[in-house]
Amino acid sequence: MKSVSNATLLSAALFLTACDAPPSDGSQASAEPATDTMRMAALRDAAIASGFVRAEALAIPVDPARRDAGRLIFASTKMSLNQSISCRDCHLNEFGSTDGLPNAVGAGAVGHGAARMANSEGPILPRNVLPFWGRGSKGFTTFFWDGKVSVEDGKVVSQFGDRAPSGDPMVVAAHLPSVELREMIADTPTVRDTLVTEDVDAARTVQDELARRFADDAEIGPRLAAAYRLPAGKLAFGHVADALAAFIRDEFRIRPTRLEAFVFDRGQISRTELAGGLLFYGRGRCSFCHSGPYFSDFDFHAVAFPQAGFGKNGFGIDEGRYNVTLDPADRFRFRTPPLYNLSSTGPYSHSGSVVRVEDAIIAHFDPLRLIDTKDMSIRERADLYSRLGPASREPLPSALTDAEVRSIAAFLRMLDFKGPS
Ligand code: HEC
Ligand code: HEC
């Protein structure tokens, strides 16, 4: 998705800077339909130049039988070694395929949403649950906050090394949660002794067992076998992951949005949304990183969001992409998140530290406004200082006013659509 040249973006940005003076009538936030045809045309051009396309251009058709088997697997607790948790326990429709919590609560907890958090039995995971919109559709090739599954030179790069179980990054990504310690595998001494997490052979042992369970399941087994035209005895975990991938790819595909209607079908846009859109592609610099059809460049950047929770690297620290590449230049970088359906996928950022979309935007240019530094420990402050450096070298926006932030948030709500419920 890096096909849009920076020169194109830059020339669009320069043009938009000229456009984003306040509307001539001086009005601020307004739900009234915009009428300024020149500014509307500029926004349409900028969206297209940045890679925005119709939803239908992104969809990859799936085999319905495989998808339907995947739907059952997705909701089944047989996916976890101790049969306690399913994919659906963290990826819920009522929260836009996330869990509504800052940090996910793994194997051992019960209930959903806040109830799941209140139950202290489950381990709190270091990262915010990612939603599924567009995952596995055309050009969506980089998975997880730190990009631990990606495609380079046409080859899937992941912790499987040369033994990637598939050439399809969505299928490889679907292999990982079931062997992630604490996410779907309860952290018990027995598990610690017999399985070393992230070891490919240990993962195989677990997944062979899971595949056998699904093959033996009275409802899922026959469907999976029919979908892959195999006797149940020949089903392997690869089929389970492939069915899961087909389900996610189809169920959470991007649907037409109000932005699509505006850009391609002359649909209405309010004055506030128009102002926000022009800022998004112009002076706000958002589209430097949130570009392409998913509003992500699928690259890694540092934004000094407040850090919440224990952190992937412990002591409230998450070094992001560095965990995958071990390149010091990648410390505190995260995959630019796609921006569809933000209204239902909060809280935001890799550690879920921010509740409002407006604050997520403010974190890009004024992070200290969101952080009470006095209450921080010395270690937390030290971490913050080390993250401000990399962020200061990113092409982030300079100060935006609160009204501008609100208009950008209104523009982003044009990317909400109704998915499965
Ligand atoms: C305990 C909660 C939990 C469960 C259960 C869970 N997930 Fe997730 N999922 C997460 C979290 C947290 C992330 C973000 C992790 C990260 O990026 O480091 C995530 C991210 C993902 C992603 C990456 C999305 C993206 O934008 O790149 C995929 C795909 C995914 N999960 C699929 C699944 C599947 C399939 C299952 C069941 C086999 C599952 N998950 C079960 C919490 C969970
Ligand atoms: C330099 C690249 C870059 C620019 C420019 C940028 N972003 Fe981001 N944005 C990111 C990254 C990276 C994250 C995730 C950081 C993290 O979680 O630590 C992010 C997170 C977000 C989030 C939270 C999404 C979620 O699901 O958690 C929103 C909303 C957002 N950006 C909107 C914007 C807007 C609006 C602008 C313009 C004012 C903007 N961004 C400019 C890279 C960028």
Coordinates of C-alpha atoms and ligand atoms in Angstrom, one line a residue:
M1 CA 0.0 0.0 0.0
K2 CA 2.9 2.3 -0.4
S3 CA 2.0 3.0 -4.0
V4 CA 0.9 6.5 -3.5
S5 CA 4.0 8.6 -4.0
N6 CA 4.9 11.2 -1.4
A7 CA 5.0 13.8 -4.2
T8 CA 1.3 13.2 -5.0
L9 CA 0.5 13.5 -1.3
L10 CA 2.6 16.6 -1.0
S11 CA 1.1 18.4 -3.9
A12 CA -2.4 17.5 -2.7
A13 CA -1.4 18.8 0.8
L14 CA -0.1 22.1 -0.6
F15 CA -3.3 22.6 -2.5
L16 CA -5.4 21.8 0.5
T17 CA -3.4 24.2 2.7
A18 CA -4.6 26.9 0.4
C19 CA -8.2 25.5 0.8
D20 CA -8.4 25.1 4.5
A21 CA -8.9 28.7 5.5
P22 CA -12.2 29.1 7.4
P23 CA -15.3 29.0 5.3
S24 CA -16.2 32.5 4.0
D25 CA -19.2 32.8 6.3
G26 CA -16.9 32.2 9.3
S27 CA -19.2 29.4 10.7
Q28 CA -17.6 26.9 13.1
A29 CA -19.1 23.4 13.8
S30 CA -22.1 22.9 11.6
A31 CA -24.2 19.9 10.7
E32 CA -25.6 21.8 7.8
P33 CA -24.7 20.4 4.4
A34 CA -21.7 22.0 2.8
T35 CA -22.2 23.9 -0.4
D36 CA -18.7 25.1 -1.3
T37 CA -18.2 23.1 -4.4
M38 CA -14.6 24.0 -4.8
R39 CA -13.6 22.7 -1.4
M40 CA -15.8 19.6 -1.9
A41 CA -14.0 18.8 -5.1
A42 CA -10.7 19.4 -3.4
L43 CA -11.6 16.8 -0.7
R44 CA -12.8 14.3 -3.3
D45 CA -9.5 14.6 -5.2
A46 CA -7.4 14.4 -2.0
A47 CA -9.2 11.2 -0.8
I48 CA -8.7 9.5 -4.2
A49 CA -5.0 10.7 -4.4
S50 CA -4.4 9.2 -1.0
G51 CA -5.7 5.8 -2.1
F52 CA -9.4 5.8 -1.0
V53 CA -11.5 3.4 -3.1
R54 CA -15.0 1.9 -3.0
A55 CA -15.6 -0.8 -0.4
E56 CA -16.5 -3.4 -3.1
A57 CA -13.0 -2.9 -4.7
L58 CA -11.4 -4.3 -1.6
A59 CA -13.4 -7.5 -1.0
I60 CA -11.9 -10.9 -1.7
P61 CA -14.6 -13.5 -2.2
V62 CA -14.5 -16.6 0.1
D63 CA -15.9 -20.1 -0.1
P64 CA -19.2 -19.9 1.9
A65 CA -18.7 -23.5 3.3
R66 CA -15.3 -22.6 4.7
R67 CA -16.5 -19.3 6.1
D68 CA -19.5 -21.0 7.8
A69 CA -17.2 -23.6 9.4
G70 CA -14.9 -20.7 10.4
R71 CA -17.8 -18.9 12.1
L72 CA -18.4 -22.0 14.4
I73 CA -14.7 -22.3 15.2
F74 CA -14.5 -18.6 16.0
A75 CA -17.1 -19.0 18.7
S76 CA -15.8 -22.3 20.1
T77 CA -13.9 -22.6 23.3
K78 CA -12.3 -25.7 21.9
M79 CA -9.8 -23.3 20.4
S80 CA -8.1 -22.8 23.8
L81 CA -6.1 -25.7 25.3
N82 CA -8.0 -25.7 28.5
Q83 CA -11.3 -25.1 26.7
S84 CA -12.0 -21.8 28.5
I85 CA -11.9 -19.1 25.9
S86 CA -12.9 -18.5 22.3
C87 CA -11.9 -15.9 19.7
R88 CA -15.3 -14.3 20.2
D89 CA -14.6 -13.6 23.9
C90 CA -12.3 -10.8 23.0
H91 CA -13.5 -9.9 19.5
L92 CA -17.2 -9.1 20.1
N93 CA -19.7 -7.6 17.7
E94 CA -21.1 -5.2 20.3
F95 CA -17.6 -3.5 20.5
G96 CA -17.0 -3.5 16.7
S97 CA -15.0 -6.8 16.9
T98 CA -12.9 -5.6 20.0
D99 CA -13.6 -6.0 23.7
G100 CA -14.3 -2.5 24.8
L101 CA -11.4 -2.7 27.3
P102 CA -8.1 -0.9 27.4
N103 CA -6.1 -4.2 27.7
A104 CA -7.5 -7.6 26.8
V105 CA -8.1 -10.1 29.6
G106 CA -6.9 -13.6 28.6
A107 CA -7.5 -17.2 29.4
G108 CA -9.1 -17.7 32.8
A109 CA -11.4 -14.7 32.9
V110 CA -15.2 -15.0 32.4
G111 CA -17.8 -12.6 31.0
H112 CA -17.4 -9.8 28.5
G113 CA -16.5 -6.2 28.5
A114 CA -16.3 -4.5 31.9
A115 CA -17.5 -7.7 33.6
R116 CA -14.5 -9.5 32.2
M117 CA -12.2 -6.9 33.7
A118 CA -13.9 -7.1 37.1
N119 CA -13.2 -10.8 37.3
S120 CA -9.6 -10.8 38.4
E121 CA -9.0 -14.5 37.6
G122 CA -7.8 -13.7 34.0
P123 CA -4.4 -12.3 33.2
I124 CA -4.4 -8.8 31.7
L125 CA -2.7 -8.8 28.4
P126 CA -0.3 -6.0 27.5
R127 CA -2.1 -4.8 24.3
N128 CA -5.4 -3.3 23.2
V129 CA -7.5 -5.7 21.1
L130 CA -7.4 -4.9 17.4
P131 CA -10.6 -4.8 15.4
F132 CA -11.0 -6.9 12.2
W133 CA -12.4 -4.5 9.6
G134 CA -10.8 -5.1 6.3
R135 CA -8.4 -7.7 7.7
G136 CA -7.5 -10.1 4.9
S137 CA -9.0 -7.9 2.2
K138 CA -7.0 -6.7 -0.9
G139 CA -3.7 -5.2 0.1
F140 CA -4.1 -5.7 3.9
T141 CA -0.9 -7.4 4.5
T142 CA 0.5 -6.3 7.9
F143 CA -1.0 -7.7 11.1
F144 CA -0.8 -6.9 14.8
W145 CA 0.3 -3.7 16.5
D146 CA 3.9 -4.5 15.9
G147 CA 3.5 -6.1 12.5
K148 CA 4.6 -9.5 13.7
V149 CA 3.0 -10.9 10.5
S150 CA 3.8 -9.0 7.3
V151 CA 4.7 -9.5 3.7
E152 CA 8.1 -8.6 2.3
D153 CA 9.0 -9.1 -1.4
G154 CA 5.9 -11.3 -1.8
K155 CA 6.9 -13.6 1.2
V156 CA 5.1 -13.8 4.5
V157 CA 7.4 -12.8 7.4
S158 CA 6.5 -14.2 10.8
Q159 CA 7.8 -16.0 13.8
F160 CA 7.4 -19.2 11.8
G161 CA 10.5 -18.2 9.8
D162 CA 10.9 -20.4 6.7
R163 CA 8.1 -22.7 7.9
A164 CA 5.2 -20.2 7.3
P165 CA 2.1 -22.3 7.3
S166 CA 0.6 -20.4 4.4
G167 CA 1.5 -17.8 1.8
D168 CA -1.6 -15.8 2.9
P169 CA -0.7 -13.4 5.8
M170 CA -4.4 -13.5 7.1
V171 CA -4.1 -17.3 7.5
V172 CA -0.7 -17.0 9.2
A173 CA -2.2 -14.4 11.6
A174 CA -5.1 -16.7 12.4
H175 CA -2.5 -19.3 13.5
L176 CA -1.1 -17.2 16.3
P177 CA -3.7 -16.5 19.0
S178 CA -4.3 -20.1 19.9
V179 CA -0.6 -20.5 21.0
E180 CA -0.2 -17.2 22.6
L181 CA 0.6 -17.8 26.3
R182 CA -2.0 -16.1 28.5
E183 CA -4.1 -15.0 25.5
M184 CA -5.7 -18.4 24.8
I185 CA -3.3 -20.7 26.8
A186 CA -3.6 -20.4 30.5
D187 CA -0.3 -19.8 32.2
T188 CA 0.1 -22.8 34.4
P189 CA 3.3 -24.5 35.7
T190 CA 2.4 -27.6 33.5
V191 CA 2.1 -25.4 30.4
R192 CA 5.3 -23.6 31.3
D193 CA 7.2 -26.9 31.7
T194 CA 5.9 -28.6 28.5
L195 CA 5.4 -25.8 26.1
V196 CA 7.7 -22.9 25.4
T197 CA 5.7 -20.1 23.9
E198 CA 6.6 -18.9 20.4
D199 CA 8.5 -22.2 19.8
V200 CA 7.3 -23.5 16.4
D201 CA 7.4 -27.2 17.5
A202 CA 5.5 -26.5 20.7
A203 CA 3.0 -24.6 18.7
R204 CA 2.6 -27.6 16.4
T205 CA 1.9 -29.9 19.4
V206 CA -0.9 -27.6 20.7
Q207 CA -2.4 -27.1 17.3
D208 CA -2.4 -30.8 16.4
E209 CA -4.5 -31.3 19.5
L210 CA -6.9 -28.5 18.6
A211 CA -7.3 -29.7 15.0
R212 CA -8.1 -33.2 16.4
R213 CA -10.8 -31.7 18.6
F214 CA -12.4 -29.8 15.8
A215 CA -12.3 -32.9 13.6
D216 CA -14.0 -34.9 16.3
D217 CA -16.6 -32.2 17.0
A218 CA -20.1 -33.5 16.0
E219 CA -21.1 -30.2 14.4
I220 CA -17.8 -28.7 13.2
G221 CA -16.0 -31.8 12.1
P222 CA -18.3 -32.8 9.2
R223 CA -18.6 -29.2 8.0
L224 CA -14.9 -28.7 8.0
A225 CA -14.3 -32.0 6.2
A226 CA -16.9 -31.2 3.6
A227 CA -15.6 -27.6 3.1
Y228 CA -12.1 -29.0 2.3
R229 CA -13.3 -32.2 0.6
L230 CA -11.3 -34.4 3.0
P231 CA -12.1 -37.2 5.4
A232 CA -12.2 -35.9 9.0
G233 CA -9.0 -37.8 9.8
K234 CA -7.1 -35.8 7.3
L235 CA -8.0 -32.4 8.8
A236 CA -5.0 -30.4 10.1
F237 CA -4.7 -27.1 12.0
G238 CA -4.0 -25.4 8.6
H239 CA -7.7 -26.1 7.6
V240 CA -8.9 -24.7 10.9
A241 CA -6.9 -21.5 10.5
D242 CA -7.9 -21.2 6.8
A243 CA -11.6 -21.4 7.8
L244 CA -11.1 -18.8 10.5
A245 CA -9.4 -16.5 8.0
A246 CA -12.3 -17.0 5.5
F247 CA -14.8 -16.0 8.2
I248 CA -12.9 -12.9 9.3
R249 CA -12.2 -11.8 5.7
D250 CA -15.9 -12.0 4.8
E251 CA -17.7 -11.1 8.0
F252 CA -15.7 -8.0 8.7
R253 CA -15.2 -6.8 5.1
I254 CA -15.4 -3.0 4.6
R255 CA -18.9 -1.9 3.7
P256 CA -19.9 1.3 1.9
T257 CA -19.4 4.4 4.1
R258 CA -20.7 7.9 4.0
L259 CA -17.3 9.0 2.8
E260 CA -17.7 6.6 -0.2
A261 CA -21.1 8.1 -1.0
F262 CA -19.6 11.6 -0.8
V263 CA -16.5 10.9 -2.9
F264 CA -18.0 8.6 -5.6
D265 CA -21.7 9.3 -5.6
R266 CA -22.0 13.0 -4.9
G267 CA -23.4 12.3 -1.4
Q268 CA -23.9 15.0 1.2
I269 CA -21.2 16.2 3.6
S270 CA -21.7 18.6 6.5
R271 CA -19.7 21.8 6.8
T272 CA -17.9 20.4 9.8
E273 CA -17.0 17.1 8.1
L274 CA -15.8 19.0 5.1
A275 CA -13.5 21.2 7.2
G276 CA -12.3 18.1 9.0
G277 CA -11.6 16.2 5.8
L278 CA -9.6 19.1 4.4
L279 CA -7.5 19.2 7.6
F280 CA -7.1 15.4 7.5
Y281 CA -5.5 15.5 4.0
G282 CA -4.0 18.9 4.4
R283 CA -2.5 20.8 7.3
G284 CA -3.3 18.1 9.8
R285 CA -0.9 15.7 7.9
C286 CA -3.0 12.7 8.9
S287 CA -2.7 11.2 5.5
F288 CA 1.1 11.1 5.6
C289 CA 0.5 7.9 7.6
H290 CA -3.2 7.1 7.5
S291 CA -3.2 6.6 3.8
G292 CA -4.4 4.1 1.3
P293 CA -7.8 2.4 1.2
Y294 CA -7.6 1.3 4.9
F295 CA -6.2 4.6 6.2
S296 CA -2.9 3.0 7.0
D297 CA 0.4 3.1 5.2
F298 CA 1.2 -0.3 6.9
D299 CA 4.4 1.2 8.1
F300 CA 5.6 1.8 11.7
H301 CA 5.7 5.1 13.5
A302 CA 6.1 6.5 17.0
V303 CA 3.3 8.6 18.5
A304 CA 3.7 9.4 22.2
F305 CA 0.3 8.1 23.3
P306 CA 0.0 7.7 27.1
Q307 CA 1.1 4.1 28.0
A308 CA -1.4 2.1 30.1
G309 CA -1.1 -1.3 31.7
F310 CA 1.9 -3.4 32.3
G311 CA 3.3 -3.1 28.8
K312 CA 4.6 -5.8 26.4
N313 CA 8.1 -5.2 27.7
G314 CA 7.1 -4.9 31.4
F315 CA 7.1 -2.1 33.9
G316 CA 4.7 -0.1 31.8
I317 CA 6.9 -0.1 28.7
D318 CA 6.0 -1.4 25.2
E319 CA 8.8 -1.1 22.7
G320 CA 6.4 -2.0 19.8
R321 CA 8.0 -2.9 16.5
Y322 CA 11.4 -3.3 18.2
N323 CA 10.1 -6.6 19.7
V324 CA 9.9 -8.0 16.2
T325 CA 13.0 -6.5 14.4
L326 CA 15.3 -5.9 17.4
D327 CA 16.4 -2.8 15.4
P328 CA 16.9 0.1 17.9
A329 CA 15.4 2.5 15.3
D330 CA 12.1 0.6 15.7
R331 CA 11.7 1.3 19.4
F332 CA 8.2 2.6 20.3
R333 CA 7.0 2.3 16.7
F334 CA 3.6 0.7 16.0
R335 CA 1.7 -0.1 12.8
T336 CA -0.4 2.9 11.8
P337 CA -3.9 1.7 12.7
P338 CA -6.7 1.6 10.1
L339 CA -9.5 4.1 10.9
Y340 CA -12.8 2.3 10.0
N341 CA -15.6 2.1 12.6
L342 CA -13.7 4.1 15.3
S343 CA -17.1 4.9 17.0
S344 CA -17.3 1.3 18.2
T345 CA -13.7 0.2 18.6
G346 CA -12.5 2.4 21.5
P347 CA -10.5 2.7 23.6
Y348 CA -7.6 3.6 21.3
S349 CA -3.9 3.1 20.8
H350 CA -1.7 0.0 21.3
S351 CA -2.3 0.1 25.1
G352 CA -5.9 1.4 25.0
S353 CA -4.9 4.4 27.0
V354 CA -7.3 6.9 25.4
V355 CA -11.1 6.8 25.4
R356 CA -12.1 9.6 23.1
V357 CA -11.3 9.8 19.4
E358 CA -10.6 13.5 20.0
D359 CA -7.9 12.6 22.6
A360 CA -6.4 10.0 20.2
I361 CA -5.9 12.9 17.7
I362 CA -4.5 15.2 20.4
A363 CA -2.0 12.5 21.4
H364 CA -0.3 13.1 18.1
F365 CA 0.7 16.7 18.7
D366 CA 0.2 17.4 22.4
P367 CA 0.6 14.2 24.4
L368 CA 1.5 15.9 27.6
R369 CA -2.0 17.3 27.8
L370 CA -3.3 13.7 28.3
I371 CA -0.8 12.7 30.9
D372 CA -0.6 13.7 34.6
T373 CA 3.2 13.6 34.9
K374 CA 3.2 14.4 38.6
D375 CA 1.6 11.1 39.5
M376 CA 4.0 9.1 37.4
S377 CA 6.9 7.1 38.8
I378 CA 10.4 8.1 37.8
R379 CA 10.5 5.0 35.6
E380 CA 7.3 6.0 33.8
R381 CA 8.5 9.5 33.3
A382 CA 11.8 8.2 31.9
D383 CA 9.8 6.0 29.5
L384 CA 7.8 9.0 28.4
Y385 CA 10.9 11.1 27.7
S386 CA 12.4 8.3 25.6
R387 CA 9.2 8.1 23.5
L388 CA 8.9 11.8 22.9
G389 CA 12.2 11.8 21.0
P390 CA 11.2 9.3 18.3
A391 CA 7.8 11.0 18.1
S392 CA 9.4 14.4 17.5
R393 CA 11.1 13.0 14.4
E394 CA 7.8 11.8 12.8
P395 CA 5.9 14.0 10.3
L396 CA 3.2 14.7 12.9
P397 CA 0.9 17.6 12.8
S398 CA 1.7 20.8 14.7
A399 CA -0.9 22.3 17.0
L400 CA -4.5 22.0 16.0
T401 CA -7.3 23.9 17.8
D402 CA -10.0 22.0 19.7
A403 CA -12.5 23.0 17.0
E404 CA -10.2 21.6 14.4
V405 CA -9.8 18.3 16.3
R406 CA -13.6 18.0 16.6
S407 CA -14.0 18.6 12.9
I408 CA -11.5 15.9 12.1
A409 CA -13.3 13.5 14.5
A410 CA -16.5 14.3 12.7
F411 CA -14.8 13.5 9.4
L412 CA -13.6 10.2 10.7
R413 CA -17.1 9.2 11.7
M414 CA -17.9 9.2 8.0
L415 CA -15.9 5.9 8.0
D416 CA -18.4 4.2 10.4
F417 CA -20.6 1.5 8.9
K418 CA -22.8 -1.2 10.2
G419 CA -21.3 -4.6 10.2
P420 CA -22.7 -7.8 11.7
S421 CA -24.6 -7.5 14.9
Ligands
HEC1 C1 -7.7 -12.8 25.2 C2 -8.3 -12.0 24.2 C3 -8.1 -12.4 22.8 C4 -8.6 -13.6 22.2 C5 -9.2 -14.8 22.9 C6 -8.3 -13.5 20.8 N1 -7.7 -12.3 20.5 FE1 -7.2 -11.7 18.7 N2 -6.3 -10.1 19.5 C7 -6.3 -9.8 20.8 C8 -5.3 -8.7 21.1 C9 -4.9 -8.1 22.4 C10 -4.8 -8.3 19.8 C11 -3.7 -7.3 19.5 C12 -2.4 -8.0 19.8 C13 -1.2 -7.3 19.2 O1 -1.3 -6.7 18.2 O2 -0.1 -7.4 19.9 C14 -5.5 -9.2 18.8 C15 -5.3 -9.1 17.4 C16 -5.8 -10.1 16.5 C17 -5.5 -10.0 15.1 C18 -4.7 -9.0 14.4 C19 -5.6 -7.9 13.7 C20 -4.8 -6.8 13.1 O3 -5.3 -5.7 12.9 O4 -3.7 -7.0 12.7 C21 -6.1 -11.1 14.5 C22 -6.1 -11.5 13.1 C23 -6.7 -11.8 15.6 N3 -6.5 -11.1 16.8 C24 -7.4 -13.0 15.5 C25 -7.9 -13.8 16.5 C26 -8.4 -15.1 16.4 C27 -8.6 -15.8 15.0 C28 -8.7 -15.6 17.6 C29 -9.1 -17.0 18.0 C30 -8.2 -18.0 17.5 C31 -8.4 -14.5 18.6 N4 -7.9 -13.4 17.9 C32 -8.5 -14.6 19.9 C33 -7.0 -10.4 21.8 C34 -7.6 -11.6 21.7
HEC2 C1 3.6 9.8 11.6 C2 2.5 9.0 11.3 C3 1.1 9.4 11.7 C4 0.4 10.6 11.5 C5 1.0 11.8 10.7 C6 -0.8 10.5 12.1 N1 -1.0 9.3 12.7 FE1 -2.6 8.7 13.8 N2 -1.6 7.1 14.4 C7 -0.3 6.7 14.0 C8 0.2 5.6 14.8 C9 1.5 4.9 14.6 C10 -0.8 5.3 15.7 C11 -0.8 4.2 16.8 C12 0.2 4.6 17.8 C13 0.1 3.7 19.1 O1 -0.8 3.0 19.3 O2 1.1 3.8 19.9 C14 -1.9 6.2 15.4 C15 -3.1 6.2 16.1 C16 -4.2 7.0 15.7 C17 -5.6 6.8 16.2 C18 -6.1 5.7 17.1 C19 -6.6 4.6 16.3 C20 -6.9 3.3 17.1 O3 -7.6 2.5 16.6 O4 -6.3 3.1 18.2 C21 -6.4 7.8 15.5 C22 -7.9 8.0 15.7 C23 -5.5 8.5 14.7 N3 -4.2 8.0 14.8 C24 -5.9 9.6 13.9 C25 -5.0 10.5 13.3 C26 -5.3 11.8 12.8 C27 -6.7 12.3 12.8 C28 -4.2 12.3 12.3 C29 -4.0 13.7 11.8 C30 -4.3 14.8 12.7 C31 -3.1 11.4 12.5 N4 -3.6 10.2 13.1 C32 -1.8 11.5 12.1 C33 0.4 7.3 13.0 C34 0.2 8.6 12.5

